[in-house]
C-alpha positions as semicolon CSV with decimal commas, in nm:
position;residue;x (nm);y (nm);z (nm)
1;X;10,807;10,128;10,885
2;X;10,910;10,388;10,635
3;X;10,710;10,642;10,442
4;X;10,745;10,626;10,064
5;X;10,593;10,791;9,760
6;X;10,504;10,563;9,472
7;X;10,264;10,515;9,185
8;X;10,169;10,237;8,948
9;X;10,482;10,288;8,738
10;X;10,702;10,225;9,041
11;X;10,548;9,880;9,077
12;X;10,521;9,789;8,708
13;X;10,882;9,889;8,636
14;X;10,995;9,669;8,925
15;X;10,794;9,370;8,800
16;X;10,924;9,427;8,446
17;X;11,287;9,441;8,568
18;X;11,314;9,065;8,533
19;X;11,638;9,003;8,722
20;X;11,557;9,234;9,015
21;X;11,205;9,097;9,045
22;X;11,326;8,735;9,016
23;X;11,582;8,790;9,291
24;X;11,315;8,941;9,515
25;X;11,068;8,657;9,448
26;X;11,339;8,399;9,522
27;X;11,417;8,573;9,852
28;X;11,053;8,569;9,958
29;X;11,004;8,211;9,838
30;X;11,288;8,100;10,067
31;X;11,126;8,288;10,356
32;X;10,789;8,121;10,300
33;X;10,942;7,778;10,226
34;X;11,078;7,766;10,579
35;X;11,165;7,394;10,568
36;X;11,357;7,437;10,241
37;X;11,187;7,155;10,049
38;X;11,132;7,370;9,739
39;X;10,752;7,388;9,759
40;X;10,489;7,576;9,957
41;X;10,179;7,407;10,100
42;X;9,846;7,583;10,164
43;X;9,925;7,660;10,528
44;X;10,265;7,805;10,443
45;X;10,113;8,017;10,167
46;X;9,864;8,167;10,409
47;X;10,140;8,245;10,657
48;X;10,354;8,382;10,375
49;X;10,083;8,608;10,237
50;X;10,024;8,744;10,585
51;X;10,399;8,812;10,605
52;X;10,441;8,965;10,258
53;X;10,120;9,163;10,230
54;X;9,968;9,327;10,533
55;X;9,597;9,329;10,462
56;X;9,363;9,508;10,696
57;X;9,010;9,380;10,706
58;X;8,707;9,461;10,912
59;X;8,634;9,237;11,207
60;X;8,312;9,135;11,031
61;X;8,516;8,913;10,796
62;X;8,508;8,562;10,934
63;X;8,809;8,334;10,964
64;X;8,626;8,097;10,729
65;X;8,596;8,370;10,462
66;X;8,966;8,449;10,495
67;X;9,053;8,079;10,471
68;X;8,834;8,045;10,161
69;X;9,007;8,347;10,005
70;X;9,352;8,197;10,066
71;X;9,234;7,861;9,932
72;X;9,100;8,024;9,616
73;X;9,434;8,198;9,559
74;X;9,622;7,872;9,613
75;X;9,399;7,682;9,369
76;X;9,437;7,950;9,101
77;X;9,816;7,934;9,103
78;X;9,868;7,561;9,166
79;X;9,891;7,497;8,791
80;X;9,989;7,130;8,810
81;X;9,729;7,061;9,083
82;X;9,977;6,880;9,307
83;X;9,872;7,065;9,623
84;X;10,198;7,262;9,639
85;X;10,336;7,579;9,484
86;X;10,683;7,568;9,336
87;X;10,898;7,875;9,270
88;X;10,748;7,927;8,923
89;X;10,389;7,916;9,054
90;X;10,478;8,140;9,349
91;X;10,640;8,394;9,113
92;X;10,322;8,404;8,903
93;X;10,116;8,465;9,218
94;X;10,343;8,748;9,342
95;X;10,347;8,909;8,996
96;X;9,966;8,898;8,976
97;X;9,929;9,056;9,320
98;X;10,186;9,327;9,246
99;X;10,021;9,415;8,913
100;X;9,678;9,429;9,082
101;X;9,820;9,671;9,338
102;X;9,968;9,881;9,056
103;X;9,632;9,897;8,878
104;X;9,467;10,001;9,204
105;X;9,716;10,283;9,264
106;X;9,669;10,457;8,934
107;X;9,910;10,710;8,789
108;X;9,902;10,970;9,066
109;X;10,168;10,939;9,336
110;X;10,052;10,816;9,676
111;X;10,222;10,834;10,013
112;X;10,227;10,505;10,203
113;X;10,383;10,360;10,515
114;X;10,572;10,042;10,424
115;X;10,753;9,771;10,615
116;X;11,122;9,762;10,527
117;X;11,095;9,409;10,389
118;X;10,767;9,451;10,199
119;X;10,745;9,390;9,827
120;X;10,630;9,747;9,768
121;X;10,938;9,875;9,952
122;X;11,151;9,660;9,722
123;X;10,980;9,830;9,426
124;X;11,057;10,174;9,574
125;X;11,420;10,079;9,638
126;X;11,450;9,949;9,283
127;X;11,319;10,279;9,149
128;X;11,562;10,478;9,365
129;X;11,851;10,261;9,247
130;X;11,761;10,297;8,878
């Protein structure tokens, strides 16, 4: 874990930096697509989201509610309704999540603890490198 300072612009600039963001999405897609078949099933997406985005929730949230949440996300981004997410669909999902986080942060800087391999850390590193 590392401590970083970021705001919504840190995240939006990273998402808008098409090549850097694409390279990051491809890296994470390969991590989630552990068998290398070029698509992600529902189970792999759930495991991948748990890996990419640490989400704390109260113990009052049932496993069924969490499963329904993941299923809803999958259905929203499975554009061709084939029961699998390809790289394009996965990229759209990651972009949507990143932009939602940016909107939630607002324009004031916040201090956060981030995993070294998290998407938000990639946004911070992109900003530092720019």
